[in-house]
Amino acid sequence: MPTDTEFQAFWDERQAQKLATRPKLGEVLRKRWPVKADRMAYYDWSDTRADKRLNEREMTNISPEELTEMLATMNFNSDIARGKLVGVLERIVVPWLPVGRDRAGTIYRIVPGARGLLPDQQDPKTSRELVSMNVLGVNTNVQPKIPSRSRKANFSEESTRSNESDDYDYAGFVFHQIGNLEYWADDPENLRSYEDAAKGTWLPTQFYAVMRFGRNGAANGVYVIYDFYPEDEYLEERRKIDDDDWGYLPRDLTDQQIALAKIANEITNLKFSRTFDFAEALDYPVELVRAMKTPENTIIRVTVA
């Protein structure tokens, strides 16, 4: 039976070869180890190695500062960069990011994650390549029929025009999901340090934090978008809200409904010591759509209105 050292040497040889010219694994294995039991032992060794490396990656700590730097400087048009980001956001151990406190005195944080919001159409028709639903687009001049709300003049209920013109900043934008927005449910005076924050009670707002990015792939503001597809605890599935009870911020006495708002110009602005506004707020439901690649390797909304 081959040893782990021999299996590692074989693996290293494979990795040194160019992917395009690398022989098929099955063929090489049969030449290296004609005995089936030896080949099966290699597969077991390879699976164990992959699981170990995955666990190491999942448990590797990343600081809030490192995550912030990653979000601030990455190219969101890059498949590789987005893959690395999702790998970080979906780790078992991942730091939350402080946001600050709003004018009502409510304190917020972002608990990282890359899968929260859903588009209204998950499988749109397009000849272009769709990107994963970690990245979506929002059409701010479309007001879906559900949930009901007094309709804005000239707003359609659904976008139907294929986005061939690449009007990336007209009535909407594309974004990458980065995590749940939570609020501090304890006395604000009890939050004086990160240690206090780790011990205290945080509750969900049903808003999701996203990074807007432009045609060049650079970050262009931090926004929050209301999740109109919450999970039904009894049915264990996500259903769209069909009533008018949505978009309210905790402890807000103005009764203002918000579907989308900007909370920072840059991710590096976020910290507990800042006071911020929910700027550019929209008080009507907006349409979320899938995003797709262009021939120029940029990312745009699939449909617009």
XYZ file of N, CA and C in Angstrom, residues 1-191:
573
model
N 0.847 -1.205 0.000
C 0.000 0.000 0.000
C 0.881 1.252 0.000
N 0.659 2.201 -0.920
C 1.454 3.434 -0.944
C 1.303 4.219 0.356
N 2.322 4.982 0.697
C 2.297 5.788 1.921
C 1.719 7.172 1.640
N 1.394 7.904 2.729
C 0.897 9.272 2.584
C 1.919 10.152 1.876
N 3.199 9.882 2.129
C 4.266 10.662 1.479
C 4.233 10.466 -0.033
N 3.986 9.224 -0.465
C 3.905 8.947 -1.902
C 2.665 9.599 -2.520
N 1.557 9.565 -1.784
C 0.342 10.218 -2.276
C 0.573 11.723 -2.414
N 1.256 12.325 -1.436
C 1.518 13.762 -1.481
C 2.433 14.104 -2.653
N 3.437 13.270 -2.893
C 4.355 13.510 -4.010
C 3.613 13.445 -5.341
N 2.690 12.499 -5.457
C 1.887 12.391 -6.679
C 1.011 13.628 -6.858
N 0.398 14.069 -5.785
C -0.472 15.258 -5.836
C 0.346 16.481 -6.249
N 1.544 16.632 -5.682
C 2.411 17.774 -6.006
C 2.793 17.755 -7.488
N 3.055 16.569 -8.020
C 3.384 16.458 -9.442
C 2.221 16.951 -10.302
N 1.016 16.567 -9.919
C -0.180 16.986 -10.666
C -0.346 18.500 -10.633
N -0.141 19.079 -9.482
C -0.329 20.525 -9.346
C 0.709 21.313 -10.129
N 1.871 20.736 -10.345
C 2.937 21.430 -11.084
C 2.668 21.464 -12.579
N 1.748 20.617 -13.032
C 1.430 20.557 -14.462
C 0.371 21.606 -14.813
N 0.446 22.115 -16.035
C -0.548 23.075 -16.494
C -1.900 22.391 -16.627
N -2.949 23.096 -16.195
C -4.277 22.505 -16.182
C -4.723 22.087 -17.582
N -4.401 22.893 -18.580
C -4.865 22.622 -19.948
C -4.250 21.345 -20.519
N -3.044 20.998 -20.100
C -2.358 19.827 -20.650
C -2.247 18.690 -19.636
N -2.856 18.841 -18.488
C -2.763 17.839 -17.432
C -3.530 16.574 -17.838
N -2.899 15.381 -17.822
C -3.587 14.131 -18.187
C -4.760 13.858 -17.230
N -5.716 13.072 -17.699
C -6.854 12.732 -16.852
C -6.374 11.926 -15.651
N -6.983 12.240 -14.505
C -6.539 11.628 -13.260
C -6.645 10.103 -13.298
N -7.768 9.586 -13.802
C -7.975 8.138 -13.809
C -6.896 7.400 -14.571
N -6.504 7.948 -15.718
C -5.491 7.300 -16.549
C -4.135 7.275 -15.846
N -3.773 8.400 -15.239
C -2.473 8.489 -14.570
C -2.436 7.586 -13.348
N -3.542 7.529 -12.633
C -3.596 6.680 -11.446
C -3.421 5.198 -11.799
N -4.042 4.766 -12.886
C -3.932 3.352 -13.272
C -2.494 2.993 -13.647
N -1.762 3.951 -14.231
C -0.362 3.694 -14.559
C 0.509 3.697 -13.303
N 0.203 4.636 -12.389
C 1.020 4.751 -11.175
C 0.759 3.593 -10.206
N -0.538 3.289 -10.027
C -0.909 2.230 -9.082
C -1.911 1.286 -9.760
N -1.421 0.250 -10.405
C -2.300 -0.688 -11.123
C -3.296 -1.406 -10.217
N -2.960 -1.564 -8.947
C -3.857 -2.258 -8.016
C -4.995 -1.313 -7.609
N -6.219 -1.790 -7.777
C -7.391 -0.962 -7.499
C -7.423 -0.471 -6.064
N -7.042 -1.326 -5.134
C -7.069 -0.938 -3.717
C -6.153 0.256 -3.458
N -5.022 0.315 -4.168
C -4.102 1.450 -4.010
C -4.728 2.737 -4.541
N -5.427 2.621 -5.672
C -6.083 3.809 -6.241
C -7.197 4.305 -5.312
N -7.963 3.386 -4.759
C -9.027 3.772 -3.839
C -8.441 4.417 -2.585
N -7.289 3.941 -2.174
C -6.624 4.534 -1.013
C -6.208 5.980 -1.311
N -5.770 6.208 -2.566
C -5.422 7.583 -2.942
C -6.648 8.487 -2.897
N -7.774 8.022 -3.418
C -8.997 8.827 -3.387
C -9.384 9.154 -1.948
N -9.262 8.181 -1.049
C -9.578 8.429 0.367
C -8.632 9.467 0.951
N -7.344 9.332 0.618
C -6.360 10.305 1.108
C -6.676 11.704 0.587
N -7.039 11.797 -0.700
C -7.349 13.090 -1.313
C -8.576 13.733 -0.668
N -9.610 12.931 -0.397
C -10.813 13.464 0.252
C -10.496 13.973 1.660
N -9.699 13.222 2.388
C -9.321 13.631 3.747
C -8.522 14.926 3.720
N -7.619 15.022 2.746
C -6.811 16.241 2.612
C -7.691 17.444 2.310
N -8.652 17.266 1.407
C -9.541 18.375 1.033
C -10.383 18.812 2.221
N -10.909 17.845 2.991
C -11.719 18.187 4.168
C -10.892 18.945 5.197
N -9.649 18.517 5.385
C -8.779 19.175 6.358
C -8.501 20.613 5.963
N -8.204 20.827 4.683
C -7.910 22.184 4.209
C -9.151 23.070 4.291
N -10.333 22.499 4.017
C -11.566 23.267 4.122
C -11.811 23.688 5.558
N -11.612 22.768 6.494
C -11.817 23.097 7.907
C -10.839 24.152 8.376
N -9.593 24.052 7.906
C -8.595 25.058 8.282
C -8.991 26.432 7.765
N -9.496 26.465 6.515
C -9.908 27.736 5.925
C -11.133 28.309 6.637
N -12.079 27.415 7.005
C -13.292 27.859 7.685
C -12.972 28.463 9.047
N -11.969 27.913 9.732
C -11.681 28.333 11.093
C -10.598 29.393 11.176
N -10.008 29.747 10.032
C -8.971 30.774 10.045
C -9.591 32.138 10.348
N -9.057 32.785 11.355
C -9.607 34.065 11.757
C -9.270 35.163 10.756
N -10.210 36.062 10.568
C -9.971 37.280 9.804
C -10.508 38.417 10.653
N -9.779 39.477 10.757
C -10.173 40.582 11.627
C -11.191 41.478 10.926
N -11.954 42.270 11.696
C -12.874 43.227 11.075
C -12.143 44.190 10.140
N -10.924 44.572 10.527
C -10.150 45.492 9.707
C -9.768 44.854 8.374
N -9.404 43.570 8.405
C -9.038 42.870 7.169
C -10.243 42.692 6.256
N -11.397 42.372 6.840
C -12.605 42.225 6.040
C -13.008 43.565 5.432
N -12.907 44.624 6.209
C -13.233 45.962 5.712
C -12.318 46.351 4.563
N -11.030 46.089 4.712
C -10.065 46.397 3.655
C -10.375 45.606 2.389
N -10.762 44.352 2.556
C -11.100 43.503 1.413
C -12.280 44.083 0.652
N -13.327 44.484 1.368
C -14.520 45.045 0.733
C -14.245 46.395 0.087
N -13.338 47.156 0.673
C -13.061 48.510 0.181
C -12.220 48.516 -1.084
N -11.385 47.479 -1.263
C -10.394 47.548 -2.332
C -10.597 46.534 -3.455
N -11.497 45.566 -3.289
C -11.611 44.504 -4.275
C -12.293 44.961 -5.564
N -12.061 44.198 -6.614
C -12.733 44.417 -7.890
C -13.922 43.464 -7.959
N -15.132 43.992 -7.819
C -16.322 43.154 -7.786
C -16.647 42.538 -9.148
N -15.988 42.990 -10.202
C -16.174 42.365 -11.517
C -15.405 41.058 -11.641
N -14.458 40.831 -10.749
C -13.583 39.661 -10.834
C -14.255 38.437 -10.211
N -14.369 37.365 -10.996
C -14.927 36.116 -10.483
C -14.089 35.583 -9.321
N -12.780 35.679 -9.454
C -11.892 35.163 -8.412
C -12.048 35.961 -7.125
N -12.087 37.292 -7.237
C -12.221 38.137 -6.054
C -13.552 37.895 -5.351
N -14.625 37.757 -6.141
C -15.934 37.508 -5.520
C -15.968 36.142 -4.854
N -15.319 35.153 -5.483
C -15.265 33.829 -4.878
C -14.551 33.852 -3.535
N -13.451 34.592 -3.457
C -12.725 34.720 -2.192
C -13.580 35.432 -1.143
N -14.311 36.460 -1.581
C -15.151 37.204 -0.644
C -16.254 36.310 -0.069
N -16.930 35.567 -0.932
C -17.992 34.674 -0.463
C -17.421 33.641 0.496
N -16.216 33.147 0.198
C -15.574 32.192 1.089
C -15.351 32.755 2.471
N -15.038 34.050 2.537
C -14.839 34.712 3.835
C -16.176 34.980 4.517
N -17.130 35.522 3.785
C -18.422 35.892 4.376
C -19.192 34.687 4.915
N -18.966 33.514 4.323
C -19.711 32.321 4.712
C -18.925 31.409 5.659
N -17.816 31.883 6.203
C -17.056 31.074 7.150
C -17.834 30.858 8.445
N -17.430 29.807 9.152
C -18.025 29.550 10.461
C -17.632 30.655 11.435
N -16.368 31.045 11.385
C -15.869 32.111 12.254
C -15.619 33.337 11.392
N -16.395 34.358 11.576
C -16.263 35.582 10.788
C -16.655 36.766 11.660
N -15.904 37.854 11.645
C -16.209 38.982 12.516
C -17.367 39.818 11.999
N -18.161 40.340 12.915
C -19.204 41.273 12.510
C -18.587 42.665 12.391
N -19.270 43.551 11.695
C -18.768 44.899 11.455
C -19.658 45.932 12.146
N -19.095 46.828 12.934
C -19.897 47.891 13.540
C -20.387 48.850 12.467
N -21.569 49.401 12.644
C -22.125 50.354 11.684
C -22.192 51.757 12.284
N -22.673 51.855 13.522
C -22.860 53.144 14.172
C -24.259 53.243 14.742
N -24.661 54.465 15.098
C -26.010 54.662 15.631
C -26.763 55.680 14.791
N -28.060 55.444 14.627
C -28.864 56.366 13.830
C -29.307 57.544 14.679
N -30.075 58.462 14.082
C -30.486 59.680 14.784
C -31.393 59.395 15.976
N -32.033 58.211 15.973
C -32.892 57.833 17.099
C -32.092 57.190 18.227
N -30.805 56.989 18.006
C -29.954 56.408 19.030
C -29.800 54.905 18.962
N -30.395 54.270 17.968
C -30.286 52.817 17.815
C -28.930 52.454 17.225
N -28.299 51.448 17.811
C -26.964 51.019 17.395
C -27.087 49.792 16.492
N -26.289 49.762 15.428
C -26.382 48.687 14.440
C -25.026 48.030 14.194
N -25.107 46.792 13.707
C -23.919 46.081 13.233
C -24.309 45.227 12.020
N -23.295 44.770 11.269
C -23.508 43.868 10.137
C -22.918 42.505 10.503
N -23.753 41.474 10.433
C -23.282 40.103 10.632
C -23.047 39.519 9.239
N -21.792 39.287 8.858
C -21.473 38.913 7.476
C -22.198 37.679 6.955
N -22.509 37.731 5.688
C -23.152 36.643 4.969
C -23.309 37.069 3.525
N -23.371 36.116 2.612
C -23.451 36.433 1.189
C -24.744 35.978 0.548
N -25.638 35.396 1.361
C -26.886 34.858 0.805
C -28.049 35.309 1.677
N -28.729 36.364 1.259
C -29.856 36.869 2.031
C -31.027 37.283 1.161
N -30.789 38.237 0.294
C -31.843 38.768 -0.562
C -32.098 37.864 -1.761
N -33.350 37.867 -2.213
C -33.741 37.092 -3.394
C -34.304 38.022 -4.464
N -34.065 37.718 -5.736
C -34.661 38.513 -6.817
C -36.108 38.102 -7.024
N -36.883 38.966 -7.657
C -38.278 38.628 -7.942
C -38.384 37.549 -9.010
N -37.436 37.504 -9.935
C -37.376 36.427 -10.930
C -36.004 35.764 -10.820
N -36.000 34.510 -10.389
C -34.727 33.843 -10.156
C -34.119 33.242 -11.418
N -34.924 33.010 -12.439
C -34.419 32.384 -13.662
C -34.862 33.173 -14.900
N -34.350 34.388 -15.054
C -34.765 35.201 -16.197
C -34.184 34.679 -17.501
N -34.841 35.029 -18.598
C -34.356 34.620 -19.907
C -33.315 35.616 -20.402
N -32.144 35.128 -20.695
C -31.081 35.966 -21.229
C -30.059 35.077 -21.924
N -29.408 35.618 -22.945
C -28.373 34.876 -23.657
C -27.012 35.052 -22.992
N -26.946 35.950 -22.014
C -25.683 36.214 -21.348
C -25.535 35.350 -20.086
N -24.317 35.302 -19.575
C -24.025 34.487 -18.399
C -24.488 35.195 -17.126
N -25.326 34.521 -16.366
C -25.766 35.061 -15.087
C -24.671 34.854 -14.048
N -24.509 35.823 -13.159
C -23.597 35.637 -12.042
C -24.391 35.072 -10.863
N -23.717 34.576 -9.856
C -24.402 33.977 -8.716
C -25.267 35.024 -8.020
N -26.233 34.551 -7.244
C -27.171 35.473 -6.596
C -26.586 36.175 -5.377
N -25.281 36.008 -5.134
C -24.602 36.883 -4.174
C -24.607 38.310 -4.710
N -24.644 38.404 -6.034
C -24.697 39.690 -6.721
C -26.067 39.841 -7.375
N -26.734 40.950 -7.093
C -28.044 41.232 -7.675
C -28.071 42.668 -8.158
N -29.164 43.027 -8.806
C -29.393 44.405 -9.213
C -30.695 44.892 -8.629
N -30.824 46.199 -8.494
C -32.071 46.794 -8.021
C -32.532 47.829 -9.037
N -33.814 47.766 -9.380
C -34.433 48.766 -10.251
C -35.290 49.669 -9.380
N -34.861 50.905 -9.238
C -35.566 51.822 -8.342
C -36.754 52.515 -9.000
N -36.931 52.307 -10.312
C -38.095 52.875 -10.996
C -39.128 51.814 -11.329
N -39.047 50.683 -10.618
C -40.035 49.606 -10.748
C -40.620 49.338 -9.371
N -41.936 49.286 -9.296
C -42.608 49.025 -8.025
C -43.462 47.767 -8.161
N -42.990 46.636 -7.624
C -43.750 45.396 -7.745
C -45.168 45.520 -7.201
N -46.050 44.728 -7.758
C -47.457 44.754 -7.352
C -47.632 44.332 -5.902
N -46.783 43.389 -5.458
C -46.815 42.900 -4.088
C -45.477 43.236 -3.433
N -45.505 43.799 -2.187
C -46.694 44.163 -1.411
C -47.349 45.429 -1.931
N -48.622 45.565 -1.640
C -49.373 46.709 -2.147
C -48.896 47.994 -1.483
N -48.940 49.057 -2.246
C -48.502 50.369 -1.773
C -48.961 51.371 -2.812
N -49.301 52.576 -2.411
C -49.718 53.585 -3.371
C -48.624 53.730 -4.427
N -49.020 53.602 -5.686
C -48.060 53.499 -6.776
C -47.483 54.850 -7.185
N -46.176 54.848 -7.422
C -45.502 56.024 -7.932
C -45.898 56.241 -9.389
N -46.024 57.483 -9.762
C -46.452 57.802 -11.125
C -45.494 57.213 -12.156
N -46.062 56.570 -13.168
C -45.327 56.035 -14.310
C -44.407 54.857 -13.966
N -44.545 54.284 -12.770
C -43.725 53.127 -12.411
C -44.420 51.849 -12.876
N -43.676 50.966 -13.532
C -44.238 49.687 -13.938
C -44.160 48.701 -12.776
N -44.867 47.576 -12.913
C -44.864 46.556 -11.869
C -43.736 45.555 -12.056
N -43.129 45.543 -13.227
C -42.072 44.568 -13.509
C -41.201 45.084 -14.648
N -39.892 44.877 -14.527
C -38.995 45.274 -15.616
C -39.022 44.201 -16.692
N -39.109 44.629 -17.936
C -39.207 43.679 -19.044
C -38.189 43.953 -20.146
N -37.533 45.097 -20.097
C -36.603 45.464 -21.169
C -35.222 44.887 -20.892
N -34.690 44.144 -21.827
C -33.351 43.594 -21.684
C -32.343 44.733 -21.593
N -31.416 44.614 -20.686
C -30.479 45.695 -20.413
C -29.299 45.671 -21.380
N -29.568 45.894 -22.641
C -28.511 45.857 -23.646
C -27.693 47.140 -23.697
N -28.254 48.225 -23.188
C -27.575 49.522 -23.297
C -26.539 49.733 -22.203
N -26.546 48.857 -21.174
C -25.583 48.975 -20.079
C -25.696 50.318 -19.363
N -26.928 50.770 -19.126
C -27.133 51.999 -18.343
C -27.010 51.650 -16.869
N -25.755 51.444 -16.427
C -25.533 50.830 -15.124
C -25.974 51.699 -13.953
N -26.012 53.021 -14.143
C -26.361 53.882 -13.014
C -27.700 54.590 -13.209
N -28.487 54.162 -14.175
C -29.776 54.789 -14.392
C -30.847 54.027 -13.619
N -31.491 54.695 -12.683
C -32.617 54.139 -11.926
C -32.302 52.780 -11.321
N -31.117 52.658 -10.737
C -30.766 51.412 -10.086
C -29.274 51.150 -10.127
N -28.884 49.996 -9.624
C -27.464 49.650 -9.602
C -27.318 48.164 -9.283
N -26.088 47.664 -9.392
C -25.776 46.289 -9.005
C -25.046 46.320 -7.668
N -25.137 45.209 -6.939
C -24.538 45.180 -5.601
C -24.155 43.758 -5.227
N -23.272 43.659 -4.231
C -22.891 42.376 -3.657
C -23.403 42.319 -2.220
N -24.071 41.250 -1.871
C -24.596 41.093 -0.520
C -23.448 40.847 0.461
N -23.526 41.498 1.647
C -22.432 41.326 2.612
C -22.905 40.942 4.009
N -24.210 40.983 4.312
C -24.608 40.505 5.631
C -25.894 41.100 6.170
N -26.381 40.502 7.255
C -27.594 40.955 7.936
C -27.330 42.196 8.777
N -28.269 43.119 8.752
C -28.201 44.292 9.614
C -28.941 43.970 10.909
N -28.248 44.061 12.044
C -28.851 43.814 13.346
C -28.774 45.061 14.207
N -29.647 45.129 15.229
C -29.619 46.280 16.133
C -29.447 45.824 17.568
N -28.845 46.701 18.365
C -28.568 46.440 19.779
C -29.864 46.568 20.570
N -30.284 45.464 21.202
C -31.567 45.449 21.897
C -31.448 45.784 23.372
N -30.245 45.988 23.854
C -30.012 46.323 25.260
C -29.959 47.845 25.430
N -29.719 48.291 26.631
C -29.561 49.722 26.902
C -28.309 50.216 26.169
N -28.424 51.283 25.380
C -27.255 51.794 24.652
C -26.065 52.109 25.560
N -26.342 52.455 26.804
C -25.261 52.780 27.725
C -24.434 51.552 28.094
N -24.989 50.372 27.839
C -24.273 49.141 28.174
C -23.314 48.696 27.082
N -23.284 49.422 25.983
C -22.374 49.070 24.897
C -21.240 50.089 24.864
